[in-house]
Short mmCIF file of C-alpha atoms in Angstrom, two decimals:
data_model
loop_
_atom_site.label_atom_id
_atom_site.label_comp_id
_atom_site.label_asym_id
_atom_site.label_seq_id
_atom_site.Cartn_x
_atom_site.Cartn_y
_atom_site.Cartn_z
CA MET A 69 -235.97 103.93 225.81
CA HIS A 70 -232.88 106.15 226.00
CA PRO A 71 -233.86 109.83 226.35
CA TRP A 72 -231.52 110.79 223.49
CA ILE A 73 -233.51 108.82 220.89
CA GLY A 74 -235.22 111.36 218.65
CA LEU A 75 -233.48 114.31 220.30
CA SER A 76 -229.93 113.73 219.10
CA ASP A 77 -231.03 114.54 215.54
CA GLU A 78 -231.93 118.04 216.74
CA VAL A 79 -228.30 118.84 217.63
CA ARG A 80 -226.56 121.49 215.52
CA LEU A 81 -223.06 122.96 215.38
CA GLY A 82 -223.61 126.63 216.12
CA LEU A 83 -222.45 129.05 213.43
CA LEU A 84 -221.00 126.19 211.38
CA THR A 85 -224.51 124.85 210.72
CA GLU A 86 -224.91 127.49 208.00
CA TRP A 87 -222.64 125.36 205.78
CA ILE A 88 -222.99 121.92 207.39
CA VAL A 89 -226.77 121.70 207.28
CA PRO A 90 -228.62 118.48 208.29
CA GLU A 91 -229.73 117.86 204.70
CA LEU A 92 -226.12 117.89 203.49
CA VAL A 93 -225.09 115.51 206.27
CA ASP A 94 -227.93 113.12 205.43
CA GLU A 95 -227.01 113.15 201.73
CA VAL A 96 -223.40 112.26 202.55
CA LEU A 97 -224.47 109.53 204.97
CA THR A 98 -226.79 108.03 202.34
CA ALA A 99 -224.02 108.08 199.73
CA CYS A 100 -221.66 106.32 202.18
CA GLY A 101 -224.29 103.79 203.30
CA ARG A 102 -224.18 105.04 206.91
CA LEU A 103 -227.70 106.46 207.28
CA ASP A 104 -229.52 104.87 210.23
CA ALA A 105 -232.12 102.23 209.51
CA LYS A 106 -233.81 102.86 212.86
CA PRO A 107 -233.62 105.53 215.60
CA ARG A 108 -230.77 105.25 218.11
CA PRO A 109 -229.30 107.52 220.80
CA LEU A 110 -226.05 108.24 218.94
CA SER A 111 -227.47 108.65 215.45
CA SER A 112 -225.18 108.91 212.44
CA ARG A 113 -226.12 112.55 211.87
CA PHE A 114 -225.36 113.38 215.50
CA MET A 115 -222.01 111.58 215.27
CA VAL A 116 -220.95 113.67 212.26
CA TYR A 117 -221.61 116.81 214.28
CA TYR A 118 -219.97 115.24 217.32
CA VAL A 119 -216.76 114.39 215.45
CA LEU A 120 -216.59 117.96 214.17
CA ALA A 121 -217.18 119.18 217.72
CA LEU A 122 -214.27 117.03 218.92
CA ALA A 123 -212.06 119.04 216.57
CA LEU A 124 -213.63 122.33 217.67
CA PHE A 125 -213.08 121.50 221.36
CA GLN A 126 -209.80 119.60 220.89
CA GLN A 127 -208.66 119.94 224.51
CA ASP A 128 -211.98 118.75 226.02
CA SER A 129 -212.91 115.17 226.96
CA TYR A 130 -215.61 113.13 225.21
CA ASP A 131 -218.32 113.88 227.80
CA ASP A 132 -217.40 117.60 227.97
CA VAL A 133 -217.75 117.88 224.19
CA ALA A 134 -221.10 116.10 224.34
CA GLU A 135 -222.34 118.49 227.04
CA ASN A 136 -221.23 121.46 224.92
CA LEU A 137 -223.36 120.11 222.07
CA VAL A 138 -226.52 119.14 223.98
CA GLY A 139 -226.46 121.52 226.95
CA ALA A 140 -229.08 123.80 225.35
CA LEU A 141 -231.46 120.91 224.60
CA GLY A 142 -233.12 120.45 227.95
CA GLU A 143 -232.72 117.04 229.55
CA MET A 144 -230.06 115.61 227.24
CA ASP A 145 -227.15 116.83 229.39
CA GLN A 146 -228.43 114.67 232.26
CA SER A 147 -227.96 111.39 230.38
CA VAL A 148 -224.68 111.66 228.45
CA PRO A 149 -223.46 108.21 227.25
CA ASN A 150 -220.06 106.99 228.40
CA LYS A 151 -216.83 107.27 226.44
CA SER A 152 -216.92 103.69 225.13
CA SER A 153 -220.33 104.33 223.53
CA PHE A 154 -218.97 107.35 221.67
CA THR A 155 -215.90 105.37 220.57
CA ARG A 156 -218.04 102.53 219.16
CA ALA A 157 -220.28 105.04 217.38
CA ARG A 158 -217.21 106.73 215.85
CA GLN A 159 -215.96 103.36 214.63
CA GLN A 160 -219.34 102.58 213.07
CA LEU A 161 -219.36 105.96 211.34
CA GLY A 162 -215.82 105.66 209.91
CA ALA A 163 -213.85 108.32 208.07
CA ALA A 164 -215.74 108.35 204.74
CA PRO A 165 -218.77 110.45 205.84
CA VAL A 166 -216.59 113.14 207.42
CA GLU A 167 -214.41 113.22 204.30
CA GLY A 168 -217.61 113.48 202.27
CA VAL A 169 -218.74 116.50 204.29
CA PHE A 170 -215.35 118.13 203.76
CA ARG A 171 -215.53 117.64 200.01
CA ARG A 172 -219.03 119.11 199.91
CA VAL A 173 -218.08 122.32 201.73
CA ALA A 174 -214.44 122.81 200.65
CA GLY A 175 -213.46 125.05 197.78
CA ALA A 176 -212.31 128.54 196.86
CA ILE A 177 -214.30 131.28 198.59
CA ALA A 178 -212.69 134.58 197.55
CA PRO A 179 -214.97 136.81 195.46
CA ARG A 180 -213.55 138.55 192.41
CA THR A 181 -213.62 141.80 194.35
CA LEU A 182 -210.86 140.51 196.66
CA GLU A 183 -207.88 141.56 194.55
CA ALA A 184 -205.32 139.96 196.87
CA ALA A 185 -206.63 136.50 195.96
CA PHE A 186 -206.00 136.92 192.22
CA TRP A 187 -203.12 137.73 189.86
CA ARG A 188 -203.82 138.87 186.31
CA GLY A 189 -207.24 137.21 186.38
CA MET A 190 -206.09 133.89 187.87
CA ARG A 191 -207.00 132.72 191.36
CA VAL A 192 -203.80 132.14 193.35
CA ALA A 193 -203.42 128.93 195.36
CA ALA A 194 -200.56 127.09 197.03
CA VAL A 195 -199.77 123.42 197.61
CA ASP A 196 -197.84 122.26 200.65
CA GLY A 197 -198.04 119.69 203.43
CA PHE A 198 -197.71 119.24 207.17
CA LEU A 199 -197.44 116.44 209.72
CA LEU A 200 -199.70 115.63 212.68
CA ASP A 201 -198.63 113.50 215.65
CA VAL A 202 -200.88 110.50 216.33
CA PRO A 203 -200.96 108.20 219.39
CA GLU A 204 -198.23 105.56 219.63
CA ASN A 205 -199.34 101.94 219.14
CA ASP A 206 -198.57 99.11 216.75
CA THR A 207 -201.43 99.87 214.33
CA THR A 208 -200.76 103.59 213.99
CA ARG A 209 -197.01 102.98 213.67
CA ALA A 210 -197.63 100.43 210.90
CA ALA A 211 -200.18 102.60 209.10
CA PHE A 212 -198.42 105.98 209.22
CA GLY A 213 -194.80 105.41 210.21
CA GLY A 214 -192.64 108.15 211.65
CA GLN A 215 -189.14 109.43 212.12
CA VAL A 216 -186.37 106.96 212.98
CA ASP A 217 -182.77 107.31 214.15
CA SER A 218 -179.63 106.11 212.37
CA VAL A 219 -180.24 102.47 213.36
CA GLY A 220 -183.95 102.45 212.51
CA ARG A 221 -185.41 102.95 216.00
CA PRO A 222 -188.58 105.10 216.15
CA ILE A 223 -188.20 108.71 217.27
CA GLY A 224 -191.19 110.55 218.64
CA PHE A 225 -194.80 109.78 217.70
CA PRO A 226 -196.11 108.25 214.46
CA GLN A 227 -197.11 111.01 212.06
CA ALA A 228 -199.85 111.38 209.47
CA ARG A 229 -199.05 113.52 206.42
CA VAL A 230 -201.57 116.02 205.09
CA VAL A 231 -201.17 117.87 201.77
CA THR A 232 -203.57 120.66 200.85
CA LEU A 233 -204.42 122.96 197.96
CA THR A 234 -205.06 126.28 199.73
CA GLU A 235 -206.37 129.59 198.47
CA THR A 236 -203.69 132.09 199.48
CA GLY A 237 -206.00 135.10 199.74
CA THR A 238 -208.35 133.53 202.30
CA HIS A 239 -206.53 130.43 203.71
CA ALA A 240 -209.53 128.34 202.60
CA THR A 241 -208.80 124.70 201.76
CA ILE A 242 -209.77 123.81 198.20
CA ASP A 243 -208.70 120.15 198.30
CA ALA A 244 -206.67 117.86 200.56
CA ARG A 245 -205.14 114.38 200.78
CA ILE A 246 -204.07 112.32 203.79
CA GLY A 247 -201.10 109.95 203.65
CA SER A 248 -198.36 108.45 205.77
CA PHE A 249 -195.02 109.84 206.92
CA LYS A 250 -193.18 107.69 204.38
CA GLY A 251 -194.33 105.72 201.39
CA GLY A 252 -196.58 106.38 198.44
CA GLY A 253 -194.35 109.04 196.91
CA GLY A 254 -194.65 111.55 199.76
CA GLU A 255 -195.94 115.08 199.27
CA PRO A 256 -195.46 115.23 195.45
CA ALA A 257 -197.59 112.11 194.90
CA LEU A 258 -200.40 113.43 197.13
CA ALA A 259 -200.17 116.82 195.43
CA THR A 260 -200.47 115.22 191.98
CA GLU A 261 -203.79 113.65 193.01
CA MET A 262 -205.26 117.13 193.56
CA ALA A 263 -204.44 118.48 190.08
CA GLY A 264 -208.05 118.36 188.91
CA SER A 265 -209.14 120.77 191.66
CA ALA A 266 -206.71 123.47 190.47
CA ALA A 267 -208.17 124.13 187.02
CA GLY A 268 -207.84 127.78 186.02
CA MET A 269 -205.64 128.65 189.01
CA LEU A 270 -202.03 129.73 189.40
CA VAL A 271 -200.57 127.21 191.85
CA ILE A 272 -197.42 127.97 193.86
CA MET A 273 -195.23 125.23 195.35
CA ASP A 274 -191.89 125.06 197.13
CA ARG A 275 -188.76 123.23 195.99
CA ALA A 276 -189.89 119.82 197.30
CA PHE A 277 -192.35 119.47 194.41
CA PRO A 278 -190.75 119.92 190.95
CA GLY A 279 -191.26 116.85 188.79
CA VAL A 280 -192.39 115.95 185.30
CA ALA A 281 -195.39 113.86 186.41
CA LEU A 282 -196.75 116.58 188.69
CA TRP A 283 -196.10 119.25 186.06
CA LYS A 284 -198.01 117.37 183.38
CA ALA A 285 -200.91 116.57 185.73
CA TYR A 286 -201.51 120.22 186.63
CA THR A 287 -201.00 121.71 183.18
CA ARG A 288 -203.27 119.10 181.59
CA ALA A 289 -205.91 119.98 184.18
CA GLY A 290 -205.79 123.62 183.06
CA ALA A 291 -203.75 124.98 185.96
CA HIS A 292 -200.62 127.13 185.77
CA LEU A 293 -197.56 126.55 187.95
CA LEU A 294 -194.97 128.62 189.79
CA ILE A 295 -192.57 126.27 191.60
CA ARG A 296 -189.35 126.95 193.48
CA ALA A 297 -186.47 124.69 192.38
CA ARG A 298 -182.92 124.01 193.43
CA THR A 299 -180.31 125.81 191.36
CA PHE A 300 -179.11 122.62 189.63
CA VAL A 301 -182.61 121.91 188.25
CA ALA A 302 -183.24 123.12 184.66
CA ALA A 303 -179.82 124.79 184.67
CA LYS A 304 -178.99 124.72 180.93
CA PRO A 305 -180.73 127.47 178.89
CA MET A 306 -182.10 126.58 175.48
CA GLU A 307 -183.37 130.09 174.69
CA VAL A 308 -182.75 133.31 176.63
CA LEU A 309 -185.77 135.62 176.63
CA PRO A 310 -185.61 139.44 176.39
CA ASP A 311 -186.18 139.91 180.14
CA GLY A 312 -183.22 137.69 181.09
CA THR A 313 -185.30 134.60 181.93
CA TYR A 314 -184.84 131.51 179.77
CA LEU A 315 -186.59 128.45 178.40
CA THR A 316 -185.31 124.94 178.91
CA ARG A 317 -186.48 121.35 179.33
CA MET A 318 -187.19 119.51 182.55
CA ASN A 319 -186.90 115.75 182.11
CA LEU A 320 -186.82 112.61 184.17
CA ALA A 321 -183.43 111.60 185.53
CA GLY A 322 -181.14 110.21 182.84
CA GLN A 323 -183.10 111.60 179.90
CA ARG A 324 -181.64 113.92 177.27
CA ARG A 325 -183.08 117.41 176.90
CA SER A 326 -184.53 116.40 173.54
CA HIS A 327 -186.46 113.48 175.06
CA PRO A 328 -190.20 113.79 174.25
CA GLY A 329 -191.15 112.79 177.82
CA GLY A 330 -189.93 116.11 179.24
CA VAL A 331 -191.66 119.48 179.60
CA THR A 332 -190.67 123.00 178.55
CA VAL A 333 -190.31 125.43 181.46
CA ARG A 334 -189.43 129.07 181.89
CA VAL A 335 -186.75 129.71 184.50
CA ILE A 336 -186.66 132.88 186.62
CA ASP A 337 -183.57 133.47 188.76
CA TYR A 338 -183.66 136.29 191.31
CA GLN A 339 -182.19 137.48 194.61
CA VAL A 340 -183.87 138.95 197.68
CA ASP A 341 -181.91 141.78 199.33
CA GLY A 342 -178.81 140.61 197.45
CA GLY A 343 -178.80 137.20 199.12
CA GLU A 344 -178.64 133.74 197.58
CA THR A 345 -180.10 133.14 194.14
CA ALA A 346 -183.59 131.63 194.09
CA ARG A 347 -184.92 129.77 191.07
CA LEU A 348 -188.54 129.57 189.94
CA LEU A 349 -190.04 127.35 187.24
CA THR A 350 -193.25 128.30 185.46
CA ASP A 351 -195.30 127.26 182.46
CA LEU A 352 -196.14 130.92 181.76
CA LEU A 353 -193.66 131.34 178.91
CA ASP A 354 -194.42 134.79 177.48
CA PRO A 355 -192.33 137.46 179.30
CA GLU A 356 -194.57 140.31 178.14
CA SER A 357 -197.82 138.76 179.33
CA TRP A 358 -196.34 137.34 182.54
CA PRO A 359 -193.60 139.70 183.86
CA ALA A 360 -190.80 137.99 185.75
CA GLU A 361 -190.62 140.70 188.43
CA GLU A 362 -194.27 140.16 189.33
CA LEU A 363 -193.90 136.38 189.40
CA ALA A 364 -190.85 136.60 191.69
CA ALA A 365 -192.78 138.85 194.08
CA LEU A 366 -195.87 136.65 193.82
CA TYR A 367 -193.97 133.52 194.87
CA HIS A 368 -193.76 134.82 198.42
CA GLU A 369 -197.55 134.48 198.68
CA ARG A 370 -196.76 130.79 199.19
CA TRP A 371 -196.08 131.61 202.84
CA GLU A 372 -199.81 132.23 203.30
CA VAL A 373 -200.26 128.47 203.35
CA GLU A 374 -197.89 128.31 206.32
CA SER A 375 -200.12 130.81 208.10
CA ALA A 376 -203.10 128.57 207.34
CA TYR A 377 -201.27 125.58 208.82
CA ARG A 378 -200.47 127.58 211.94
CA GLN A 379 -204.17 128.31 212.33
CA LEU A 380 -205.01 124.62 212.14
CA LYS A 381 -202.07 123.07 214.01
CA THR A 382 -201.39 125.64 216.73
CA CYS A 383 -204.61 127.61 217.29
CA GLN A 384 -207.29 125.05 216.45
CA ARG A 385 -205.68 121.73 217.41
CA GLY A 386 -203.49 123.18 220.16
CA LYS A 387 -199.74 123.59 220.35
CA THR A 388 -197.88 120.22 220.40
CA GLU A 389 -201.20 118.35 220.90
CA VAL A 390 -201.35 114.69 219.83
CA LEU A 391 -204.55 113.64 218.07
CA ARG A 392 -206.94 111.78 220.35
CA SER A 393 -207.76 108.87 217.98
CA ALA A 394 -205.94 105.56 218.54
CA SER A 395 -206.74 103.69 215.30
CA PRO A 396 -205.80 104.59 211.69
CA GLU A 397 -209.44 104.90 210.57
CA LEU A 398 -210.34 107.24 213.43
CA VAL A 399 -207.14 109.23 212.90
CA ARG A 400 -208.25 109.91 209.32
CA GLN A 401 -211.75 110.73 210.56
CA GLU A 402 -210.32 113.25 213.03
CA ILE A 403 -208.06 114.88 210.43
CA TRP A 404 -210.95 115.32 207.98
CA ALA A 405 -212.90 116.92 210.84
CA HIS A 406 -210.08 119.38 211.50
CA LEU A 407 -209.84 120.25 207.79
CA THR A 408 -213.61 120.77 207.57
CA LEU A 409 -213.68 122.93 210.69
CA HIS A 410 -210.73 125.05 209.52
CA HIS A 411 -212.37 125.67 206.16
CA CYS A 412 -215.67 126.74 207.75
CA LEU A 413 -213.91 129.06 210.19
CA ASN A 414 -212.27 130.80 207.25
CA ARG A 415 -215.68 131.09 205.62
CA ILE A 416 -216.85 132.95 208.73
CA ILE A 417 -213.77 135.19 208.53
CA MET A 418 -214.49 135.89 204.85
CA ARG A 419 -218.12 136.73 205.68
CA LEU A 420 -217.07 139.20 208.40
CA ALA A 421 -214.28 140.76 206.32
CA ASP A 422 -216.47 141.14 203.24
CA GLY A 423 -219.20 142.82 205.29
CA GLU A 424 -216.75 145.42 206.58
CA GLY A 425 -214.72 145.78 203.37
CA LEU A 426 -211.56 144.44 205.05
CA ASP A 427 -208.83 142.08 203.92
CA PRO A 428 -209.53 138.71 205.64
CA ASP A 429 -205.90 138.70 206.87
CA ARG A 430 -206.94 141.37 209.37
CA ILE A 431 -209.56 139.23 211.13
CA SER A 432 -208.29 137.34 214.18
CA PHE A 433 -208.60 133.58 213.63
CA VAL A 434 -208.24 132.89 217.37
CA LYS A 435 -211.10 135.20 218.31
CA VAL A 436 -213.37 133.80 215.58
CA LEU A 437 -212.55 130.29 216.87
CA LYS A 438 -213.54 131.31 220.40
CA HIS A 439 -216.77 132.92 219.22
CA THR A 440 -217.63 129.81 217.22
CA ARG A 441 -217.11 127.62 220.30
CA ARG A 442 -219.37 129.97 222.24
CA SER A 443 -222.03 129.73 219.54
CA VAL A 444 -222.13 125.94 219.95
CA VAL A 445 -222.58 126.19 223.72
CA LEU A 446 -225.32 128.86 223.37
CA GLN A 447 -227.22 127.23 220.51
CA ALA A 448 -230.90 126.45 221.03
CA GLY A 449 -231.77 123.41 218.95
CA GLN A 450 -233.11 124.48 215.56
CA SER A 451 -233.25 128.19 216.45
CA THR A 452 -231.61 129.72 213.39
CA ARG A 453 -232.87 133.13 214.55
CA ARG A 454 -230.69 132.99 217.67
CA LEU A 455 -227.63 131.96 215.68
CA GLY A 456 -228.32 134.76 213.21
CA GLN A 457 -228.38 137.26 216.06
CA PHE A 458 -225.09 135.85 217.36
CA MET A 459 -223.50 136.31 213.92
CA LYS A 460 -224.72 139.92 213.80
CA ARG A 461 -223.16 140.60 217.19
CA MET A 462 -219.89 139.18 215.87
CA ALA A 463 -220.07 141.48 212.86
CA THR A 464 -220.44 144.55 215.08
CA LYS A 465 -217.21 143.57 216.87
CA VAL A 466 -215.10 143.26 213.71
CA VAL A 467 -213.54 146.71 213.76
CA ARG A 468 -213.45 147.07 217.54
CA LYS A 469 -212.31 143.61 218.66
CA LEU A 470 -211.72 141.08 215.85
CA ASP A 471 -209.68 143.33 213.54
CA ASN A 472 -205.92 142.82 214.00
CA GLY A 473 -205.10 145.82 211.82
CA LEU A 474 -202.82 145.94 208.80
CA ARG A 475 -200.21 143.18 208.67
CA ARG A 476 -196.76 144.46 209.69
CA LEU A 477 -193.55 143.56 207.86
CA ARG A 478 -191.80 141.28 210.35
CA ALA A 479 -189.16 138.56 210.31
CA ALA A 480 -188.01 135.84 212.70
CA ASP A 481 -185.00 133.54 212.51
CA ARG A 482 -185.65 129.86 211.81
CA TYR A 483 -184.34 127.18 214.16
CA THR A 484 -184.49 123.39 214.12
CA ARG A 485 -186.38 121.37 216.70
CA HIS A 486 -185.50 117.84 217.81
CA PRO A 487 -188.36 115.34 217.26
CA VAL A 488 -188.47 114.21 220.91
CA SER A 489 -187.81 117.57 222.57
CA GLN A 490 -189.95 120.67 222.90
CA TYR A 491 -186.84 122.86 223.03
CA ILE A 492 -185.32 124.63 220.04
CA VAL A 493 -181.86 123.51 218.90
CA ARG A 494 -179.40 126.25 217.91
CA LYS A 495 -175.88 126.17 216.60
CA LYS A 496 -173.11 127.02 219.05
CA ASP A 497 -172.50 130.51 217.66
CA GLN A 498 -176.10 131.22 216.67
CA VAL A 499 -177.72 134.15 218.52
CA ARG A 500 -181.45 133.84 219.10
CA ARG A 501 -183.39 136.94 218.16
CA GLY A 502 -187.11 137.49 218.52
CA THR A 503 -189.61 138.59 215.90
CA ARG A 504 -188.74 142.06 214.65
CA ARG A 505 -189.89 144.63 212.15
CA VAL A 506 -188.03 144.74 208.83
CA PRO A 507 -188.13 146.95 205.73
CA GLU A 508 -189.77 145.75 202.54
CA LYS A 509 -187.71 143.18 200.63
CA VAL A 510 -185.94 144.17 197.40
CA ILE A 511 -186.19 141.60 194.59
CA THR A 512 -183.52 141.68 191.85
CA LEU A 513 -183.68 139.47 188.76
CA THR A 514 -180.57 137.57 187.77
CA PRO A 515 -180.40 137.49 183.93
CA ALA A 516 -179.33 134.28 182.22
CA ILE A 517 -176.46 133.91 179.77
CA LEU A 518 -176.74 131.43 176.89
CA GLN A 519 -173.64 129.28 176.86
#
């Protein structure tokens, strides 16, 4: 009998076990029909923890990750199965149980006392998407697609698309969808699927998202919208409001403004530091209840979702790392693991910040990630007492070591990057400048004129 039989079910995931408890994992496995009928070395419960550990230790090999998980459980580190056994066990598990765990733990986490997470009583969230490189082979290329050149030849790796609904105040993921690089409507279609999770929230999106179908989905779900739009969208005022914003109709292409299939939107035009005019669309129509100046300033909270993506893509996954999974099903399994891990890490950050009365933006994600990895290596089976002591030691380091201080006002120029090159591409006369401190931005509304 393999020495792991009976012991692998004792494996935990360090500090993350507070939210991903064995009972939750077993419930998800039962719902997905993956609960083991008989004991085996690589049990289904162990494999859920193992897949999450693969995301936590992204740069480590299969056997190194296994040793990190079982090193504190006596003799288990002397009989680690080979890589092929772990691969087969991952294939048997599939992506559904890991997605199920994500959906059980994901959600908004900011308490009402965290004022930065709310605006006029509404929780603020943002929708956006990002791409992850996956290994190159025929199946991943067919399933996800990728960038191509002018004659249709593939450029770079295949890429999976991920769209999330993220709480801006904490970077916690509320909902997510996984799709392909092209096909299925892209980011707007995936975002529309998440409308039900945004009820009661004010959701911010960039100018890739405006559309009648998405607008109706979110407003019918009880959410409010603040979406950036190109200046030719909703450009003809129907009614100018006292604050200079105006009401108009947004319709499908080719429809008249009077068409019943459209939606009424309020348009806010403004400039930042006297630069180009930016346009926002919102369903908050009353200028007295929902001031345009506040909405224009609030839109820039959308960039918090970019900070969340940096945490996941650069700090957690590793800069320019390609996912380790070589089949579409395992790619999805790995992405759900990364999303679950990222959400739980932000729960830890929220716990530490709340205990010290700090804004969660001040807690270092990288240092919390490192401490969480250490907690997995130091765990002692079912010893919740030891993990509790480790969490207390983390809390005592918040002000001294984990606190990054108040966020500084900084800016950095944006450059393009070629898909197959790690080097930044700049225009011939473009001077590269590093990150620098800047004064606070000045927002000026641009009043509309009824023509």
